[in-house]
């Protein structure tokens, strides 16, 4: 269950990473279709990165002498990652809800106070989750490192691949 929640968070983050790579590159007023395309591009880059870390976890699980103990070890690492990522995700979701459906001033405040600083600290949160997962477990450290690199690479890759120049 922890791995599925992490996968869901990683895919949502990849979609937002694609959107962030696009944001500010297009001066047109109506750009919702292009924003959705950017989110899909983020997913297209993030899903293979997620599959790579999942493949590594499955390989470590299959190669272990005691698969039950290895599964418990990896699940505990995933739980520690979730403890780092879940509060961040909840705060981001609340800021987005306020931005999208709140009054104009509250939405602006949500962007300035919430989403802006949260975007800046996102790499630190990702690294903190990876360190928490790696704490005391070498197999979990390798999976967490691959997953963290995969999450952090999506936005720069989408930006350089599709949005290096203004649209």
Backbone as JSON Lines, residues from 0, in Angstrom:
{"i":0,"aa":"X","n":[0.83,-1.21,0.0],"ca":[0.0,0.0,0.0],"c":[0.86,1.25,0.0]}
{"i":1,"aa":"X","n":[1.95,1.24,0.8],"ca":[2.83,2.4,0.83],"c":[3.45,2.67,-0.53]}
{"i":2,"aa":"X","n":[3.84,1.61,-1.22],"ca":[4.45,1.78,-2.55],"c":[3.45,2.36,-3.54]}
{"i":3,"aa":"X","n":[2.2,1.93,-3.44],"ca":[1.19,2.47,-4.36],"c":[0.93,3.95,-4.09]}
{"i":4,"aa":"X","n":[0.9,4.33,-2.83],"ca":[0.72,5.75,-2.51],"c":[1.9,6.58,-3.01]}
{"i":5,"aa":"X","n":[3.1,6.03,-2.83],"ca":[4.28,6.75,-3.34],"c":[4.24,6.86,-4.86]}
{"i":6,"aa":"X","n":[3.81,5.8,-5.53],"ca":[3.72,5.84,-7.0],"c":[2.7,6.89,-7.43]}
{"i":7,"aa":"X","n":[1.57,6.94,-6.74],"ca":[0.56,7.94,-7.07],"c":[1.1,9.35,-6.86]}
{"i":8,"aa":"X","n":[1.79,9.56,-5.76],"ca":[2.39,10.88,-5.5],"c":[3.43,11.23,-6.57]}
{"i":9,"aa":"X","n":[4.23,10.25,-6.96],"ca":[5.26,10.5,-7.97],"c":[4.64,10.85,-9.31]}
{"i":10,"aa":"X","n":[3.55,10.19,-9.67],"ca":[2.92,10.49,-10.96],"c":[2.26,11.88,-10.95]}
{"i":11,"aa":"X","n":[1.62,12.22,-9.84],"ca":[1.03,13.56,-9.74],"c":[2.13,14.61,-9.77]}
{"i":12,"aa":"X","n":[3.21,14.34,-9.06],"ca":[4.35,15.27,-9.07],"c":[4.93,15.41,-10.47]}
{"i":13,"aa":"X","n":[4.99,14.32,-11.21],"ca":[5.53,14.39,-12.58],"c":[4.64,15.27,-13.46]}
{"i":14,"aa":"X","n":[3.33,15.13,-13.3],"ca":[2.42,15.98,-14.08],"c":[2.61,17.45,-13.72]}
{"i":15,"aa":"X","n":[2.74,17.73,-12.45],"ca":[2.98,19.12,-12.04],"c":[4.35,19.61,-12.48]}
{"i":16,"aa":"X","n":[5.33,18.72,-12.5],"ca":[6.67,19.11,-12.98],"c":[6.6,19.51,-14.45]}
{"i":17,"aa":"X","n":[5.85,18.75,-15.23],"ca":[5.67,19.12,-16.64],"c":[4.97,20.46,-16.77]}
{"i":18,"aa":"X","n":[3.97,20.69,-15.95],"ca":[3.26,21.97,-15.97],"c":[4.2,23.11,-15.58]}
{"i":19,"aa":"X","n":[5.0,22.89,-14.52],"ca":[5.93,23.95,-14.1],"c":[6.97,24.26,-15.17]}
{"i":20,"aa":"X","n":[7.38,23.23,-15.92],"ca":[8.35,23.46,-17.0],"c":[7.76,24.35,-18.08]}
{"i":21,"aa":"X","n":[6.46,24.29,-18.26],"ca":[5.77,25.08,-19.3],"c":[5.38,26.47,-18.81]}
{"i":22,"aa":"X","n":[5.06,26.6,-17.56],"ca":[4.51,27.83,-17.02],"c":[5.46,29.0,-17.24]}
{"i":23,"aa":"X","n":[4.88,30.1,-17.73],"ca":[5.66,31.3,-17.96],"c":[6.33,31.34,-19.33]}
{"i":24,"aa":"X","n":[6.15,30.31,-20.14],"ca":[6.79,30.25,-21.46],"c":[5.86,30.65,-22.58]}
{"i":25,"aa":"X","n":[4.58,30.85,-22.28],"ca":[3.58,31.09,-23.3],"c":[2.8,32.35,-22.93]}
{"i":26,"aa":"X","n":[2.82,33.35,-23.81],"ca":[2.16,34.61,-23.53],"c":[0.7,34.64,-23.92]}
{"i":27,"aa":"X","n":[0.18,33.58,-24.5],"ca":[-1.22,33.56,-24.92],"c":[-2.16,33.53,-23.71]}
{"i":28,"aa":"X","n":[-3.37,34.02,-23.89],"ca":[-4.33,34.05,-22.8],"c":[-4.95,32.67,-22.59]}
{"i":29,"aa":"X","n":[-5.39,32.05,-23.65],"ca":[-6.02,30.72,-23.55],"c":[-4.95,29.66,-23.8]}
{"i":30,"aa":"X","n":[-4.58,29.02,-22.75],"ca":[-3.52,28.02,-22.88],"c":[-3.76,26.77,-22.06]}
{"i":31,"aa":"X","n":[-5.01,26.49,-21.75],"ca":[-5.3,25.31,-20.93],"c":[-4.93,24.01,-21.66]}
{"i":32,"aa":"X","n":[-5.15,23.95,-22.98],"ca":[-4.78,22.74,-23.72],"c":[-3.27,22.54,-23.69]}
{"i":33,"aa":"X","n":[-2.55,23.62,-23.82],"ca":[-1.08,23.51,-23.79],"c":[-0.58,23.14,-22.38]}
{"i":34,"aa":"X","n":[-1.26,23.63,-21.35],"ca":[-0.88,23.26,-19.99],"c":[-1.13,21.78,-19.75]}
{"i":35,"aa":"X","n":[-2.25,21.26,-20.28],"ca":[-2.52,19.83,-20.15],"c":[-1.49,19.01,-20.93]}
{"i":36,"aa":"X","n":[-1.1,19.51,-22.1],"ca":[-0.05,18.83,-22.86],"c":[1.25,18.8,-22.07]}
{"i":37,"aa":"X","n":[1.57,19.89,-21.42],"ca":[2.8,19.94,-20.6],"c":[2.72,18.95,-19.44]}
{"i":38,"aa":"X","n":[1.54,18.84,-18.83],"ca":[1.38,17.87,-17.74],"c":[1.54,16.45,-18.27]}
{"i":39,"aa":"X","n":[0.99,16.18,-19.45],"ca":[1.16,14.83,-20.04],"c":[2.63,14.57,-20.37]}
{"i":40,"aa":"X","n":[3.32,15.58,-20.82],"ca":[4.75,15.41,-21.09],"c":[5.51,15.09,-19.8]}
{"i":41,"aa":"X","n":[5.13,15.73,-18.71],"ca":[5.75,15.41,-17.43],"c":[5.47,13.97,-17.03]}
{"i":42,"aa":"X","n":[4.23,13.53,-17.25],"ca":[3.9,12.13,-16.96],"c":[4.69,11.18,-17.85]}
{"i":43,"aa":"X","n":[4.84,11.55,-19.11],"ca":[5.58,10.68,-20.04],"c":[7.04,10.52,-19.63]}
{"i":44,"aa":"X","n":[7.59,11.51,-19.0],"ca":[8.97,11.42,-18.52],"c":[9.02,10.78,-17.14]}
{"i":45,"aa":"X","n":[8.06,11.1,-16.29],"ca":[8.09,10.6,-14.92],"c":[7.72,9.13,-14.79]}
{"i":46,"aa":"X","n":[6.84,8.64,-15.64],"ca":[6.42,7.24,-15.53],"c":[7.59,6.27,-15.77]}
{"i":47,"aa":"X","n":[8.41,6.45,-16.79],"ca":[9.56,5.55,-16.93],"c":[10.54,5.63,-15.76]}
{"i":48,"aa":"X","n":[10.71,6.82,-15.22],"ca":[11.6,6.94,-14.05],"c":[11.02,6.18,-12.87]}
{"i":49,"aa":"X","n":[9.71,6.25,-12.71],"ca":[9.05,5.49,-11.65],"c":[9.19,3.99,-11.89]}
{"i":50,"aa":"X","n":[9.04,3.57,-13.14],"ca":[9.18,2.15,-13.45],"c":[10.59,1.65,-13.18]}
{"i":51,"aa":"X","n":[11.56,2.5,-13.4],"ca":[12.95,2.11,-13.13],"c":[13.16,1.82,-11.65]}
{"i":52,"aa":"X","n":[12.65,2.69,-10.79],"ca":[12.8,2.43,-9.35],"c":[11.97,1.24,-8.91]}
{"i":53,"aa":"X","n":[10.8,1.04,-9.51],"ca":[9.99,-0.14,-9.19],"c":[10.68,-1.41,-9.64]}
{"i":54,"aa":"X","n":[11.3,-1.38,-10.81],"ca":[12.03,-2.55,-11.29],"c":[13.2,-2.89,-10.37]}
{"i":55,"aa":"X","n":[13.88,-1.86,-9.89],"ca":[14.98,-2.09,-8.95],"c":[14.46,-2.71,-7.65]}
{"i":56,"aa":"X","n":[13.34,-2.22,-7.15],"ca":[12.76,-2.78,-5.93],"c":[12.35,-4.24,-6.13]}
{"i":57,"aa":"X","n":[11.74,-4.53,-7.26],"ca":[11.33,-5.92,-7.54],"c":[12.55,-6.81,-7.68]}
{"i":58,"aa":"X","n":[13.59,-6.31,-8.34],"ca":[14.82,-7.1,-8.48],"c":[15.43,-7.4,-7.12]}
{"i":59,"aa":"X","n":[15.49,-6.41,-6.26],"ca":[16.03,-6.62,-4.92],"c":[15.17,-7.59,-4.11]}
{"i":60,"aa":"X","n":[13.87,-7.52,-4.34],"ca":[12.96,-8.42,-3.63],"c":[13.12,-9.86,-4.12]}
{"i":61,"aa":"X","n":[13.23,-10.04,-5.41],"ca":[13.35,-11.39,-5.97],"c":[14.71,-12.0,-5.62]}
{"i":62,"aa":"X","n":[15.75,-11.19,-5.59],"ca":[17.1,-11.69,-5.33],"c":[17.38,-11.95,-3.86]}
{"i":63,"aa":"X","n":[16.49,-11.53,-2.97],"ca":[16.74,-11.68,-1.53],"c":[16.55,-13.13,-1.09]}
{"i":64,"aa":"X","n":[17.36,-13.53,-0.12],"ca":[17.23,-14.88,0.45],"c":[15.93,-15.0,1.25]}
{"i":65,"aa":"X","n":[15.62,-13.97,2.0],"ca":[14.37,-13.94,2.78],"c":[13.49,-12.83,2.21]}
{"i":66,"aa":"X","n":[12.62,-13.22,1.31],"ca":[11.8,-12.22,0.61],"c":[10.83,-11.51,1.55]}
{"i":67,"aa":"X","n":[10.35,-12.21,2.53],"ca":[9.43,-11.59,3.49],"c":[10.11,-10.47,4.27]}
{"i":68,"aa":"X","n":[11.33,-10.74,4.71],"ca":[12.07,-9.72,5.46],"c":[12.43,-8.54,4.55]}
{"i":69,"aa":"X","n":[12.82,-8.86,3.31],"ca":[13.16,-7.77,2.37],"c":[11.94,-6.92,2.05]}
{"i":70,"aa":"X","n":[10.79,-7.59,1.87],"ca":[9.57,-6.84,1.6],"c":[9.24,-5.92,2.77]}
{"i":71,"aa":"X","n":[9.35,-6.44,3.97],"ca":[9.07,-5.63,5.16],"c":[10.04,-4.45,5.25]}
{"i":72,"aa":"X","n":[11.3,-4.7,4.9],"ca":[12.32,-3.64,4.92],"c":[11.98,-2.54,3.9]}
{"i":73,"aa":"X","n":[11.63,-2.95,2.69],"ca":[11.29,-1.97,1.65],"c":[9.98,-1.25,1.97]}
{"i":74,"aa":"X","n":[9.03,-1.97,2.54],"ca":[7.76,-1.35,2.9],"c":[7.96,-0.32,4.03]}
{"i":75,"aa":"X","n":[8.81,-0.66,4.98],"ca":[9.09,0.3,6.05],"c":[9.78,1.55,5.5]}
{"i":76,"aa":"X","n":[10.66,1.36,4.53],"ca":[11.33,2.51,3.9],"c":[10.3,3.37,3.15]}
{"i":77,"aa":"X","n":[9.38,2.71,2.47],"ca":[8.33,3.46,1.76],"c":[7.46,4.23,2.75]}
{"i":78,"aa":"X","n":[7.21,3.63,3.88],"ca":[6.41,4.31,4.91],"c":[7.15,5.56,5.43]}
{"i":79,"aa":"X","n":[8.45,5.43,5.63],"ca":[9.23,6.61,6.08],"c":[9.22,7.71,5.01]}
{"i":80,"aa":"X","n":[9.29,7.31,3.75],"ca":[9.2,8.31,2.68],"c":[7.85,9.02,2.72]}
{"i":81,"aa":"X","n":[6.8,8.24,2.91],"ca":[5.46,8.84,2.95],"c":[5.32,9.81,4.1]}
{"i":82,"aa":"X","n":[5.96,9.52,5.21],"ca":[5.88,10.44,6.36],"c":[6.5,11.79,6.01]}
{"i":83,"aa":"X","n":[7.48,11.81,5.11],"ca":[8.07,13.08,4.67],"c":[7.21,13.75,3.59]}
{"i":84,"aa":"X","n":[6.69,12.96,2.68],"ca":[6.0,13.54,1.52],"c":[4.54,13.88,1.76]}
{"i":85,"aa":"X","n":[3.87,13.15,2.62],"ca":[2.43,13.37,2.8],"c":[2.11,14.76,3.34]}
{"i":86,"aa":"X","n":[2.8,15.27,4.38],"ca":[2.45,16.64,4.82],"c":[2.68,17.67,3.73]}
{"i":87,"aa":"X","n":[3.76,17.51,2.99],"ca":[4.04,18.44,1.88],"c":[2.91,18.37,0.84]}
{"i":88,"aa":"X","n":[2.52,17.16,0.49],"ca":[1.47,17.0,-0.52],"c":[0.14,17.58,-0.04]}
{"i":89,"aa":"X","n":[-0.17,17.42,1.23],"ca":[-1.42,17.96,1.76],"c":[-1.41,19.49,1.71]}
{"i":90,"aa":"X","n":[-0.3,20.08,2.09],"ca":[-0.21,21.55,2.07],"c":[-0.3,22.08,0.64]}
{"i":91,"aa":"X","n":[0.36,21.4,-0.29],"ca":[0.27,21.81,-1.7],"c":[-1.16,21.67,-2.2]}
{"i":92,"aa":"X","n":[-1.81,20.56,-1.86],"ca":[-3.18,20.35,-2.31],"c":[-4.11,21.42,-1.74]}
{"i":93,"aa":"X","n":[-3.93,21.76,-0.47],"ca":[-4.77,22.81,0.13],"c":[-4.51,24.16,-0.53]}
{"i":94,"aa":"X","n":[-3.26,24.45,-0.85],"ca":[-2.94,25.7,-1.54],"c":[-3.58,25.73,-2.93]}
{"i":95,"aa":"X","n":[-3.55,24.6,-3.62],"ca":[-4.17,24.54,-4.95],"c":[-5.68,24.7,-4.87]}
{"i":96,"aa":"X","n":[-6.29,24.07,-3.88],"ca":[-7.74,24.21,-3.7],"c":[-8.09,25.67,-3.45]}
{"i":97,"aa":"X","n":[-7.31,26.32,-2.6],"ca":[-7.56,27.74,-2.31],"c":[-7.35,28.59,-3.55]}
{"i":98,"aa":"X","n":[-6.33,28.26,-4.33],"ca":[-6.04,29.02,-5.55],"c":[-7.14,28.84,-6.59]}
{"i":99,"aa":"X","n":[-7.58,27.6,-6.77],"ca":[-8.53,27.31,-7.84],"c":[-9.96,27.69,-7.49]}
{"i":100,"aa":"X","n":[-10.36,27.51,-6.23],"ca":[-11.77,27.7,-5.9],"c":[-12.0,28.76,-4.84]}
{"i":101,"aa":"X","n":[-10.98,29.37,-4.33],"ca":[-11.16,30.39,-3.31],"c":[-11.39,31.76,-3.92]}
{"i":102,"aa":"X","n":[-11.69,32.74,-3.09],"ca":[-11.8,34.11,-3.58],"c":[-10.47,34.57,-4.18]}
{"i":103,"aa":"X","n":[-10.52,35.58,-5.02],"ca":[-9.33,36.01,-5.75],"c":[-8.17,36.33,-4.82]}
{"i":104,"aa":"X","n":[-8.42,37.1,-3.79],"ca":[-7.33,37.49,-2.88],"c":[-6.77,36.28,-2.12]}
{"i":105,"aa":"X","n":[-7.63,35.39,-1.7],"ca":[-7.15,34.18,-1.0],"c":[-6.35,33.3,-1.95]}
{"i":106,"aa":"X","n":[-6.8,33.23,-3.22],"ca":[-6.05,32.44,-4.21],"c":[-4.69,33.03,-4.48]}
{"i":107,"aa":"X","n":[-4.63,34.35,-4.56],"ca":[-3.34,35.01,-4.77],"c":[-2.43,34.79,-3.56]}
{"i":108,"aa":"X","n":[-3.0,34.88,-2.38],"ca":[-2.21,34.64,-1.17],"c":[-1.72,33.19,-1.13]}
{"i":109,"aa":"X","n":[-2.56,32.26,-1.57],"ca":[-2.15,30.85,-1.58],"c":[-0.96,30.63,-2.49]}
{"i":110,"aa":"X","n":[-0.93,31.33,-3.62],"ca":[0.19,31.18,-4.55],"c":[1.45,31.82,-3.97]}
{"i":111,"aa":"X","n":[1.31,33.02,-3.42],"ca":[2.49,33.74,-2.94],"c":[3.06,33.11,-1.68]}
{"i":112,"aa":"X","n":[2.21,32.73,-0.75],"ca":[2.69,32.19,0.53],"c":[2.87,30.68,0.46]}
{"i":113,"aa":"X","n":[2.02,30.01,-0.3],"ca":[2.06,28.56,-0.31],"c":[2.85,27.96,-1.45]}
{"i":114,"aa":"X","n":[2.34,28.08,-2.64],"ca":[2.92,27.35,-3.77],"c":[4.32,27.82,-4.14]}
{"i":115,"aa":"X","n":[4.57,29.11,-4.06],"ca":[5.91,29.59,-4.41],"c":[7.0,29.01,-3.52]}
{"i":116,"aa":"X","n":[6.93,29.22,-2.22],"ca":[7.96,28.64,-1.34],"c":[7.98,27.13,-1.36]}
{"i":117,"aa":"X","n":[6.81,26.51,-1.51],"ca":[6.79,25.05,-1.55],"c":[7.51,24.51,-2.77]}
{"i":118,"aa":"X","n":[7.4,25.21,-3.88],"ca":[8.13,24.79,-5.08],"c":[9.64,24.91,-4.85]}
{"i":119,"aa":"X","n":[10.04,25.94,-4.13],"ca":[11.48,26.12,-3.86],"c":[12.03,25.02,-2.95]}
{"i":120,"aa":"X","n":[11.26,24.58,-1.97],"ca":[11.76,23.57,-1.04],"c":[11.52,22.14,-1.52]}
{"i":121,"aa":"X","n":[10.84,21.98,-2.64],"ca":[10.51,20.65,-3.15],"c":[11.73,19.74,-3.28]}
{"i":122,"aa":"X","n":[12.85,20.19,-3.87],"ca":[14.01,19.27,-3.94],"c":[14.5,18.84,-2.56]}
{"i":123,"aa":"X","n":[14.43,19.74,-1.59],"ca":[14.86,19.37,-0.24],"c":[13.92,18.34,0.38]}
{"i":124,"aa":"X","n":[12.65,18.48,0.12],"ca":[11.67,17.51,0.63],"c":[11.92,16.14,-0.02]}
{"i":125,"aa":"X","n":[12.18,16.15,-1.32],"ca":[12.46,14.88,-2.02],"c":[13.7,14.23,-1.42]}
{"i":126,"aa":"X","n":[14.74,15.0,-1.21],"ca":[15.97,14.44,-0.63],"c":[15.75,13.97,0.81]}
{"i":127,"aa":"X","n":[14.97,14.71,1.58],"ca":[14.68,14.3,2.95],"c":[13.94,12.97,2.97]}
{"i":128,"aa":"X","n":[13.0,12.79,2.06],"ca":[12.29,11.52,1.97],"c":[13.21,10.39,1.59]}
{"i":129,"aa":"X","n":[14.13,10.65,0.67],"ca":[15.07,9.61,0.26],"c":[16.0,9.24,1.41]}
{"i":130,"aa":"X","n":[16.45,10.23,2.15],"ca":[17.32,9.95,3.31],"c":[16.55,9.17,4.37]}
{"i":131,"aa":"X","n":[15.31,9.56,4.61],"ca":[14.5,8.83,5.59],"c":[14.3,7.38,5.17]}
{"i":132,"aa":"X","n":[14.06,7.18,3.88],"ca":[13.87,5.8,3.39],"c":[15.15,5.0,3.5]}
{"i":133,"aa":"X","n":[16.27,5.63,3.25],"ca":[17.55,4.94,3.24],"c":[18.08,4.65,4.64]}
{"i":134,"aa":"X","n":[17.49,5.27,5.64],"ca":[17.99,5.16,7.01],"c":[18.04,3.7,7.46]}
{"i":135,"aa":"X","n":[19.24,3.14,7.56],"ca":[19.42,1.8,8.09],"c":[19.18,0.66,7.12]}
{"i":136,"aa":"X","n":[19.0,0.95,5.85],"ca":[18.72,-0.12,4.9],"c":[19.42,0.19,3.58]}
{"i":137,"aa":"X","n":[20.41,-0.59,3.24],"ca":[21.14,-0.38,1.99],"c":[20.27,-0.67,0.76]}
{"i":138,"aa":"X","n":[19.49,-1.76,0.72],"ca":[18.63,-1.95,-0.45],"c":[17.62,-0.82,-0.62]}
{"i":139,"aa":"X","n":[17.04,-0.37,0.48],"ca":[16.09,0.74,0.39],"c":[16.79,2.02,-0.04]}
{"i":140,"aa":"X","n":[18.05,2.18,0.35],"ca":[18.79,3.37,-0.06],"c":[18.96,3.43,-1.57]}
{"i":141,"aa":"X","n":[19.24,2.29,-2.18],"ca":[19.41,2.3,-3.64],"c":[18.08,2.6,-4.34]}
{"i":142,"aa":"X","n":[17.0,2.02,-3.87],"ca":[15.69,2.29,-4.49],"c":[15.3,3.75,-4.27]}
{"i":143,"aa":"X","n":[15.52,4.26,-3.07],"ca":[15.17,5.65,-2.78],"c":[16.02,6.61,-3.6]}
{"i":144,"aa":"X","n":[17.29,6.29,-3.8],"ca":[18.15,7.17,-4.59],"c":[17.67,7.22,-6.05]}
{"i":145,"aa":"X","n":[17.35,6.07,-6.61],"ca":[16.86,6.04,-8.0],"c":[15.53,6.79,-8.11]}
{"i":146,"aa":"X","n":[14.66,6.58,-7.14],"ca":[13.36,7.26,-7.16],"c":[13.52,8.77,-7.02]}
{"i":147,"aa":"X","n":[14.39,9.2,-6.11],"ca":[14.58,10.65,-5.91],"c":[15.18,11.3,-7.14]}
{"i":148,"aa":"X","n":[16.16,10.66,-7.74],"ca":[16.74,11.22,-8.97],"c":[15.68,11.28,-10.07]}
{"i":149,"aa":"X","n":[14.89,10.22,-10.16],"ca":[13.82,10.21,-11.17],"c":[12.83,11.34,-10.97]}
{"i":150,"aa":"X","n":[12.46,11.61,-9.74],"ca":[11.51,12.69,-9.46],"c":[12.13,14.06,-9.76]}
{"i":151,"aa":"X","n":[13.38,14.21,-9.41],"ca":[14.02,15.53,-9.58],"c":[14.42,15.82,-11.02]}
{"i":152,"aa":"X","n":[14.52,14.81,-11.85],"ca":[14.97,15.0,-13.23],"c":[13.83,15.39,-14.17]}
{"i":153,"aa":"X","n":[12.6,15.11,-13.79],"ca":[11.48,15.3,-14.71],"c":[11.37,16.75,-15.19]}
{"i":154,"aa":"X","n":[11.32,17.69,-14.27],"ca":[11.11,19.08,-14.66],"c":[12.24,19.63,-15.54]}
{"i":155,"aa":"X","n":[13.52,19.46,-15.18],"ca":[14.56,19.97,-16.08],"c":[14.55,19.29,-17.45]}
{"i":156,"aa":"X","n":[14.24,18.0,-17.46],"ca":[14.21,17.31,-18.75],"c":[13.1,17.85,-19.63]}
{"i":157,"aa":"X","n":[11.89,17.98,-19.08],"ca":[10.76,18.51,-19.87],"c":[11.05,19.93,-20.31]}
{"i":158,"aa":"X","n":[11.63,20.71,-19.42],"ca":[11.95,22.09,-19.78],"c":[12.92,22.15,-20.95]}
{"i":159,"aa":"X","n":[14.0,21.39,-20.87],"ca":[15.01,21.44,-21.94],"c":[14.52,20.79,-23.22]}
{"i":160,"aa":"X","n":[13.71,19.75,-23.1],"ca":[13.26,19.03,-24.3],"c":[12.2,19.81,-25.06]}
{"i":161,"aa":"X","n":[11.23,20.44,-24.37],"ca":[10.1,21.05,-25.07],"c":[9.99,22.56,-24.88]}
{"i":162,"aa":"X","n":[10.58,23.12,-23.84],"ca":[10.32,24.53,-23.54],"c":[11.59,25.34,-23.34]}
{"i":163,"aa":"X","n":[12.64,25.0,-24.02],"ca":[13.88,25.77,-23.88],"c":[13.71,27.18,-24.43]}
{"i":164,"aa":"X","n":[12.85,27.33,-25.44],"ca":[12.55,28.64,-26.02],"c":[11.11,29.0,-25.66]}
{"i":165,"aa":"X","n":[10.8,30.29,-25.54],"ca":[9.4,30.68,-25.29],"c":[8.49,30.17,-26.41]}
{"i":166,"aa":"X","n":[7.29,29.74,-26.03],"ca":[6.35,29.18,-27.01],"c":[5.77,30.28,-27.85]}
